[in-house]
Amino acid sequence: MGLTIAEKIIASHLVDGDMTKKGSQIALRIDQTLTQDATGTMAYLEFETMGIPRVKTELSVAYVDHNTLGAGFENADDHRYIRSAASKFGVRFSRPGNGICHQVHLERFGRPGATLIGSDSHTPTCGGLGMLAIGAGGMDVAVAMGGGAYYISMPKMYRVNLHGKLRPFVTAKDISLEILRILSVKGGVGAIVEWGGEGIAELSVPERATITNMGTELGATTSIFPSDEVTRAFLRAQGREDVYVPLASDADASYDRVIDIDLDTLEPLIAMPHSPDNVVTVKSVAGTRVDQVCVGSCTNSSLYDMLKVSALLRGRRVADTVDMSVSPGSRQVLSMLSACGALGDIIASGARLLECACGPCIGMGFSPNSGGLSLRTFNRNFEGRSGTRDAGVCLVSPETAVASAIYGVITDPRELGVMPKIDMPDAFAVDDGGVIMPAPAGSDSEILRGPNIKPFPESAGFSDSISAPVSLVVGDNITTDHIMPAGAKILPYRSNIPYLSRFCFSVCDEGFSERAKSMGQSIIIGGANYGQGSSREHAALVPLYLGVRAVIVKSFARIHMANLINASILPLTFADPADADGIEIGDMLSLNDIGDGIKRGTITVRNETKNKSFDVKCELSLRMREIILAGGLLPYTKKAGENA
Ligand code: MIC
Ligand code: SF4
C-alpha cells in the first residue's frame, strides 16, 4: 500500500517504533528546531542542565518575537540570555524585529521533506512547504537539540481535498475556518491533516502556510501540503531553490478520513468569540459594531497578505470609531512593503503600524476597550487572551478585516467591489542580517543571565500513592491561556515560575493559586480537550510548582499531555466520563499503587469525602512511564545519558 506525504517523511526519520500501528509511540530524528523567547528561555535553561556542549541538529534557530515590549529589564535580560546561550550552543539567533518565528522560518529555513520541532504550537506553519513540522514543549525541543529523538503517537491520516477555485475576496483563511467549522477544535486530535486536490495548485506557499498554521486549532499533530512547482517557485524567489525536493502522496495511500471542500461555493467566514471553531458566514453577522481591527500574526502576515491589505486600503480611511493595527510578519515583508510604496497606503489609511512581532495576538499591547469587539486575522480568540477580559475577538481574513475597519461594522469584503490584482515579485529581498550566527564551536563564550531568570521547579519525584484534595474543577476545552495566561503584564516573567504562579488559572478562578499553595499537594479535575492551544510548558511547570500532582480529565490535548508527563504530573482520564460529575473543590482523593496502576493502565481513585471510588485510565507508553517514574524528562534524560 502507498504512503501519505507525512508517512514518507516519518519513514525516512523513524528511529524507533512501528509506524504501521496507529496510536503507538514512534520516535523521529529531528533535522531542525526552533524556539521563541516566551518558551525559549526555559528551553535553553533545560538544555544547559543536560550538559551537552553544542546542538546536534542540522539547524536550530532561536527567535525573539513574543516579548518585545521591554517595559522593564526583564525582556531585555531574557533576550540577552537567549542570544548568549544560542551563541554558545551553536544556535542561530533571530533578533527582535526580524520577525515572527514561523513566518521567518518559512521564508528562510524550512525545507520540504525535513523534520522540524518548535517550542510553539504553530510550528506546523512550515507544513505549507512540505515539511513535517510539529509543535512541542520546550523540554522536548531541548532534548531534540541535544540529538535526542522526538516521540509522538503515530497519528491517523486525514486528507482534505480542495475542489474548484476560490472566488474573489474568499481566501486561505476562509478555508482554515471552514475546516474548523467541519472538524471543531478537537477534530484533529491524533491526526495529521494532508491537503490536496486540484484546488491547491492556485494556493501559494504563504497561503498554504495560513492553512497549516491554523491546523493547530484543530488539535492536529500537524498539517502538510505536497512539495510541488508552487513550492519550488517560492523557494526560488527566496534564493533557496537548492533545498527543493518534490514530495507527494502515493495514489494508493490510505486515509482514516477524507473531507472535500468546494472552493467555488466557499464564502467569507468568521470565528466568533471565544473559540476558533465558532464559525459562521461574515454575511450572517454583518452590521455588528467593531471597535478594533488587527492584521498580522503568524497566520496572516506574509507579503501577499500585506499587499492585499494595502491595495484595499488605498484611497480609503479606517472608520473614526475603529483602531486598526498592522504588524508585518518579518523584516523581509516590511522592507519590501516599504520599497514598493505599499506601506504608504497603509499609513495614509490611518492604520497604526506595529513591529514585526506577535504583538496583539498574545496580548502584548493593543488590547481592546472594555466590552469591545476586535476583528483579527489571527488564529486564536480565547477568552481574555487579548488582554481585555470582557472583550470579544473574532477571527477573519485580511480582506474581511479591511472591509470591517473601513465601515466600522462587520462587513462582507465583497462589499468593497472589485478585488485589486496583486502582483507578487519574482524574487524576495533576501537579507539575513537579522539572524546572528553562533560563535564557532570551542570558543570561550559566556552565558549572560539577569535577575529575572529563576531556576525551574524541582519535580516532586515519583511516589506510589497520592492523597490530596481537589484544588480546581473545570469544564471542556480549557486552554493553556486559561491555565497559564500570557499578556503584557505576565509574559515578561516566563523565566520566573514563582512570580508566574500568582496568575495560574486567574482567567477562570482568581482564588486558585492561593488555594493550591495552601493545600500543599492537590489534584485538578477537568473536561474534554484539556490543555488545548499553546505549547507553553509553563502550563505544566507552574501547576507543578503549586503542588499539583495529578490532573484527571475526560481527554487531553496532545502537547499539554506531553508537558505534564515531562513535568512528572500524572495525566489521568476518567474511565467513565460520568464519574466527573459531583466531584467538588476540597474533595479528598486517594490514589494507591500508582506504579502498578500505570503499568496496567488503570488506577482506582477513592473519593474519601464522597465515599465513592472510580477508575481512571493512565495509558502511557513504556518511555512515558519511565519518565514519570524518574520524576520528569530532565532527570530521565540525565539518567539515560549516564547509562549510555
Ligand atoms: C500562542 O500563540 O499561544 C503562543 C504564545 O505562541 C504559544 C507559545 C507560548 O505560550 O509561548 C504557542 O502557541 O505555543
Ligand atoms: Fe505569535 Fe500569535 Fe503566532 Fe503564537 S499565534 S506564534 S503569539 S503570532
mmCIF file with all atom_site columns, N, CA, C and O and ligand atoms in Angstrom, residues 36 38-39 66 119-122 358 361-362 379-380 385 481 486 491 494 533-536, ligand 1:
data_model
loop_
_atom_site.group_PDB
_atom_site.id
_atom_site.type_symbol
_atom_site.label_atom_id
_atom_site.label_alt_id
_atom_site.label_comp_id
_atom_site.label_asym_id
_atom_site.label_entity_id
_atom_site.label_seq_id
_atom_site.pdbx_PDB_ins_code
_atom_site.Cartn_x
_atom_site.Cartn_y
_atom_site.Cartn_z
_atom_site.occupancy
_atom_site.B_iso_or_equiv
_atom_site.pdbx_formal_charge
_atom_site.auth_seq_id
_atom_site.auth_comp_id
_atom_site.auth_asym_id
_atom_site.auth_atom_id
_atom_site.pdbx_PDB_model_num
ATOM   1   N N  . GLN A 1 36  ? 11.011 30.162 20.460 1.00 0.00 ? 36  GLN A N  1
ATOM   2   C CA . GLN A 1 36  ? 10.756 31.611 20.531 1.00 0.00 ? 36  GLN A CA 1
ATOM   3   C C  . GLN A 1 36  ? 11.050 32.033 21.969 1.00 0.00 ? 36  GLN A C  1
ATOM   4   O O  . GLN A 1 36  ? 11.246 31.181 22.839 1.00 0.00 ? 36  GLN A O  1
ATOM   5   N N  . ALA A 1 38  ? 9.363  33.382 24.470 1.00 0.00 ? 38  ALA A N  1
ATOM   6   C CA . ALA A 1 38  ? 8.478  33.130 25.613 1.00 0.00 ? 38  ALA A CA 1
ATOM   7   C C  . ALA A 1 38  ? 8.607  31.692 26.120 1.00 0.00 ? 38  ALA A C  1
ATOM   8   O O  . ALA A 1 38  ? 8.296  31.405 27.270 1.00 0.00 ? 38  ALA A O  1
ATOM   9   N N  . THR A 1 39  ? 9.042  30.795 25.255 1.00 0.00 ? 39  THR A N  1
ATOM   10  C CA . THR A 1 39  ? 9.281  29.417 25.700 1.00 0.00 ? 39  THR A CA 1
ATOM   11  C C  . THR A 1 39  ? 10.774 29.098 25.654 1.00 0.00 ? 39  THR A C  1
ATOM   12  O O  . THR A 1 39  ? 11.219 28.114 26.230 1.00 0.00 ? 39  THR A O  1
ATOM   13  N N  . HIS A 1 66  ? 7.975  37.243 20.702 1.00 0.00 ? 66  HIS A N  1
ATOM   14  C CA . HIS A 1 66  ? 6.792  37.330 21.568 1.00 0.00 ? 66  HIS A CA 1
ATOM   15  C C  . HIS A 1 66  ? 6.874  38.508 22.545 1.00 0.00 ? 66  HIS A C  1
ATOM   16  O O  . HIS A 1 66  ? 5.986  39.330 22.634 1.00 0.00 ? 66  HIS A O  1
ATOM   17  N N  . SER A 1 119 ? 9.231  25.014 19.904 1.00 0.00 ? 119 SER A N  1
ATOM   18  C CA . SER A 1 119 ? 8.541  25.206 21.182 1.00 0.00 ? 119 SER A CA 1
ATOM   19  C C  . SER A 1 119 ? 7.465  26.273 21.006 1.00 0.00 ? 119 SER A C  1
ATOM   20  O O  . SER A 1 119 ? 7.433  27.285 21.698 1.00 0.00 ? 119 SER A O  1
ATOM   21  N N  . ASP A 1 120 ? 6.631  26.033 20.054 1.00 0.00 ? 120 ASP A N  1
ATOM   22  C CA . ASP A 1 120 ? 5.487  26.900 19.795 1.00 0.00 ? 120 ASP A CA 1
ATOM   23  C C  . ASP A 1 120 ? 4.478  26.078 19.011 1.00 0.00 ? 120 ASP A C  1
ATOM   24  O O  . ASP A 1 120 ? 4.847  25.377 18.057 1.00 0.00 ? 120 ASP A O  1
ATOM   25  N N  . SER A 1 121 ? 3.220  26.170 19.410 1.00 0.00 ? 121 SER A N  1
ATOM   26  C CA . SER A 1 121 ? 2.227  25.267 18.819 1.00 0.00 ? 121 SER A CA 1
ATOM   27  C C  . SER A 1 121 ? 1.970  25.517 17.338 1.00 0.00 ? 121 SER A C  1
ATOM   28  O O  . SER A 1 121 ? 1.418  24.655 16.657 1.00 0.00 ? 121 SER A O  1
ATOM   29  N N  . HIS A 1 122 ? 2.354  26.699 16.829 1.00 0.00 ? 122 HIS A N  1
ATOM   30  C CA . HIS A 1 122 ? 2.106  26.954 15.405 1.00 0.00 ? 122 HIS A CA 1
ATOM   31  C C  . HIS A 1 122 ? 3.275  26.585 14.498 1.00 0.00 ? 122 HIS A C  1
ATOM   32  O O  . HIS A 1 122 ? 3.304  26.971 13.318 1.00 0.00 ? 122 HIS A O  1
ATOM   33  N N  . CYS A 1 358 ? 4.718  39.191 17.391 1.00 0.00 ? 358 CYS A N  1
ATOM   34  C CA . CYS A 1 358 ? 3.389  38.639 17.705 1.00 0.00 ? 358 CYS A CA 1
ATOM   35  C C  . CYS A 1 358 ? 2.426  39.729 18.181 1.00 0.00 ? 358 CYS A C  1
ATOM   36  O O  . CYS A 1 358 ? 1.242  39.722 17.844 1.00 0.00 ? 358 CYS A O  1
ATOM   37  N N  . CYS A 1 361 ? -1.545 39.578 19.248 1.00 0.00 ? 361 CYS A N  1
ATOM   38  C CA . CYS A 1 361 ? -2.016 38.192 19.221 1.00 0.00 ? 361 CYS A CA 1
ATOM   39  C C  . CYS A 1 361 ? -1.864 37.536 20.584 1.00 0.00 ? 361 CYS A C  1
ATOM   40  O O  . CYS A 1 361 ? -2.674 36.704 20.978 1.00 0.00 ? 361 CYS A O  1
ATOM   41  N N  . ILE A 1 362 ? -0.816 37.935 21.307 1.00 0.00 ? 362 ILE A N  1
ATOM   42  C CA . ILE A 1 362 ? -0.576 37.326 22.611 1.00 0.00 ? 362 ILE A CA 1
ATOM   43  C C  . ILE A 1 362 ? -0.799 38.359 23.728 1.00 0.00 ? 362 ILE A C  1
ATOM   44  O O  . ILE A 1 362 ? -0.286 38.243 24.841 1.00 0.00 ? 362 ILE A O  1
ATOM   45  N N  . ASN A 1 379 ? -5.110 33.531 14.838 1.00 0.00 ? 379 ASN A N  1
ATOM   46  C CA . ASN A 1 379 ? -5.586 32.142 14.854 1.00 0.00 ? 379 ASN A CA 1
ATOM   47  C C  . ASN A 1 379 ? -6.323 31.752 16.131 1.00 0.00 ? 379 ASN A C  1
ATOM   48  O O  . ASN A 1 379 ? -6.899 30.675 16.202 1.00 0.00 ? 379 ASN A O  1
ATOM   49  N N  . ARG A 1 380 ? -6.254 32.587 17.166 1.00 0.00 ? 380 ARG A N  1
ATOM   50  C CA . ARG A 1 380 ? -6.885 32.211 18.438 1.00 0.00 ? 380 ARG A CA 1
ATOM   51  C C  . ARG A 1 380 ? -7.722 33.375 18.967 1.00 0.00 ? 380 ARG A C  1
ATOM   52  O O  . ARG A 1 380 ? -7.278 34.519 18.913 1.00 0.00 ? 380 ARG A O  1
ATOM   53  N N  . ARG A 1 385 ? -7.480 36.380 26.152 1.00 0.00 ? 385 ARG A N  1
ATOM   54  C CA . ARG A 1 385 ? -6.147 36.338 25.536 1.00 0.00 ? 385 ARG A CA 1
ATOM   55  C C  . ARG A 1 385 ? -5.696 37.700 25.013 1.00 0.00 ? 385 ARG A C  1
ATOM   56  O O  . ARG A 1 385 ? -4.506 38.005 24.967 1.00 0.00 ? 385 ARG A O  1
ATOM   57  N N  . ASP A 1 481 ? -4.163 29.113 27.719 1.00 0.00 ? 481 ASP A N  1
ATOM   58  C CA . ASP A 1 481 ? -4.335 30.524 28.094 1.00 0.00 ? 481 ASP A CA 1
ATOM   59  C C  . ASP A 1 481 ? -5.179 30.643 29.368 1.00 0.00 ? 481 ASP A C  1
ATOM   60  O O  . ASP A 1 481 ? -5.103 31.645 30.066 1.00 0.00 ? 481 ASP A O  1
ATOM   61  N N  . ALA A 1 486 ? -1.095 34.665 29.298 1.00 0.00 ? 486 ALA A N  1
ATOM   62  C CA . ALA A 1 486 ? 0.073  35.421 28.822 1.00 0.00 ? 486 ALA A CA 1
ATOM   63  C C  . ALA A 1 486 ? -0.250 36.913 28.942 1.00 0.00 ? 486 ALA A C  1
ATOM   64  O O  . ALA A 1 486 ? -0.834 37.325 29.934 1.00 0.00 ? 486 ALA A O  1
ATOM   65  N N  . LEU A 1 491 ? 3.751  38.019 30.583 1.00 0.00 ? 491 LEU A N  1
ATOM   66  C CA . LEU A 1 491 ? 4.717  37.359 29.695 1.00 0.00 ? 491 LEU A CA 1
ATOM   67  C C  . LEU A 1 491 ? 6.180  37.648 30.044 1.00 0.00 ? 491 LEU A C  1
ATOM   68  O O  . LEU A 1 491 ? 7.029  36.758 29.912 1.00 0.00 ? 491 LEU A O  1
ATOM   69  N N  . ARG A 1 494 ? 8.203  34.812 32.055 1.00 0.00 ? 494 ARG A N  1
ATOM   70  C CA . ARG A 1 494 ? 8.218  33.419 31.615 1.00 0.00 ? 494 ARG A CA 1
ATOM   71  C C  . ARG A 1 494 ? 9.411  32.630 32.176 1.00 0.00 ? 494 ARG A C  1
ATOM   72  O O  . ARG A 1 494 ? 9.423  31.419 32.127 1.00 0.00 ? 494 ARG A O  1
ATOM   73  N N  . GLY A 1 533 ? -4.433 24.451 22.704 1.00 0.00 ? 533 GLY A N  1
ATOM   74  C CA . GLY A 1 533 ? -3.820 25.755 22.442 1.00 0.00 ? 533 GLY A CA 1
ATOM   75  C C  . GLY A 1 533 ? -2.313 25.674 22.459 1.00 0.00 ? 533 GLY A C  1
ATOM   76  O O  . GLY A 1 533 ? -1.721 24.801 21.838 1.00 0.00 ? 533 GLY A O  1
ATOM   77  N N  . SER A 1 534 ? -1.745 26.591 23.201 1.00 0.00 ? 534 SER A N  1
ATOM   78  C CA . SER A 1 534 ? -0.302 26.815 23.177 1.00 0.00 ? 534 SER A CA 1
ATOM   79  C C  . SER A 1 534 ? 0.512  25.601 23.612 1.00 0.00 ? 534 SER A C  1
ATOM   80  O O  . SER A 1 534 ? 0.018  24.718 24.316 1.00 0.00 ? 534 SER A O  1
ATOM   81  N N  . SER A 1 535 ? 1.789  25.626 23.260 1.00 0.00 ? 535 SER A N  1
ATOM   82  C CA . SER A 1 535 ? 2.724  24.569 23.667 1.00 0.00 ? 535 SER A CA 1
ATOM   83  C C  . SER A 1 535 ? 3.391  24.911 24.992 1.00 0.00 ? 535 SER A C  1
ATOM   84  O O  . SER A 1 535 ? 4.241  24.169 25.449 1.00 0.00 ? 535 SER A O  1
ATOM   85  N N  . ARG A 1 536 ? 3.044  26.051 25.593 1.00 0.00 ? 536 ARG A N  1
ATOM   86  C CA . ARG A 1 536 ? 3.814  26.544 26.748 1.00 0.00 ? 536 ARG A CA 1
ATOM   87  C C  . ARG A 1 536 ? 3.891  25.496 27.859 1.00 0.00 ? 536 ARG A C  1
ATOM   88  O O  . ARG A 1 536 ? 2.881  25.058 28.396 1.00 0.00 ? 536 ARG A O  1
HETATM 89  C C1 . MIC B 2 .   ? 0.431  31.254 21.469 1.00 0.00 ? 1   MIC B C1 1
HETATM 90  O O1 . MIC B 2 .   ? 0.087  31.571 20.346 1.00 0.00 ? 1   MIC B O1 1
HETATM 91  O O2 . MIC B 2 .   ? -0.354 30.932 22.362 1.00 0.00 ? 1   MIC B O2 1
HETATM 92  C C2 . MIC B 2 .   ? 1.923  31.249 21.782 1.00 0.00 ? 1   MIC B C2 1
HETATM 93  C C3 . MIC B 2 .   ? 2.193  32.363 22.690 1.00 0.00 ? 1   MIC B C3 1
HETATM 94  O O3 . MIC B 2 .   ? 2.651  31.450 20.599 1.00 0.00 ? 1   MIC B O3 1
HETATM 95  C C4 . MIC B 2 .   ? 2.256  29.886 22.370 1.00 0.00 ? 1   MIC B C4 1
HETATM 96  C C5 . MIC B 2 .   ? 3.604  29.774 22.916 1.00 0.00 ? 1   MIC B C5 1
HETATM 97  C C6 . MIC B 2 .   ? 3.752  30.393 24.262 1.00 0.00 ? 1   MIC B C6 1
HETATM 98  O O4 . MIC B 2 .   ? 2.869  30.301 25.089 1.00 0.00 ? 1   MIC B O4 1
HETATM 99  O O5 . MIC B 2 .   ? 4.824  30.968 24.470 1.00 0.00 ? 1   MIC B O5 1
HETATM 100 C C7 . MIC B 2 .   ? 2.043  28.697 21.450 1.00 0.00 ? 1   MIC B C7 1
HETATM 101 O O6 . MIC B 2 .   ? 1.217  28.759 20.584 1.00 0.00 ? 1   MIC B O6 1
HETATM 102 O O7 . MIC B 2 .   ? 2.666  27.641 21.653 1.00 0.00 ? 1   MIC B O7 1
#
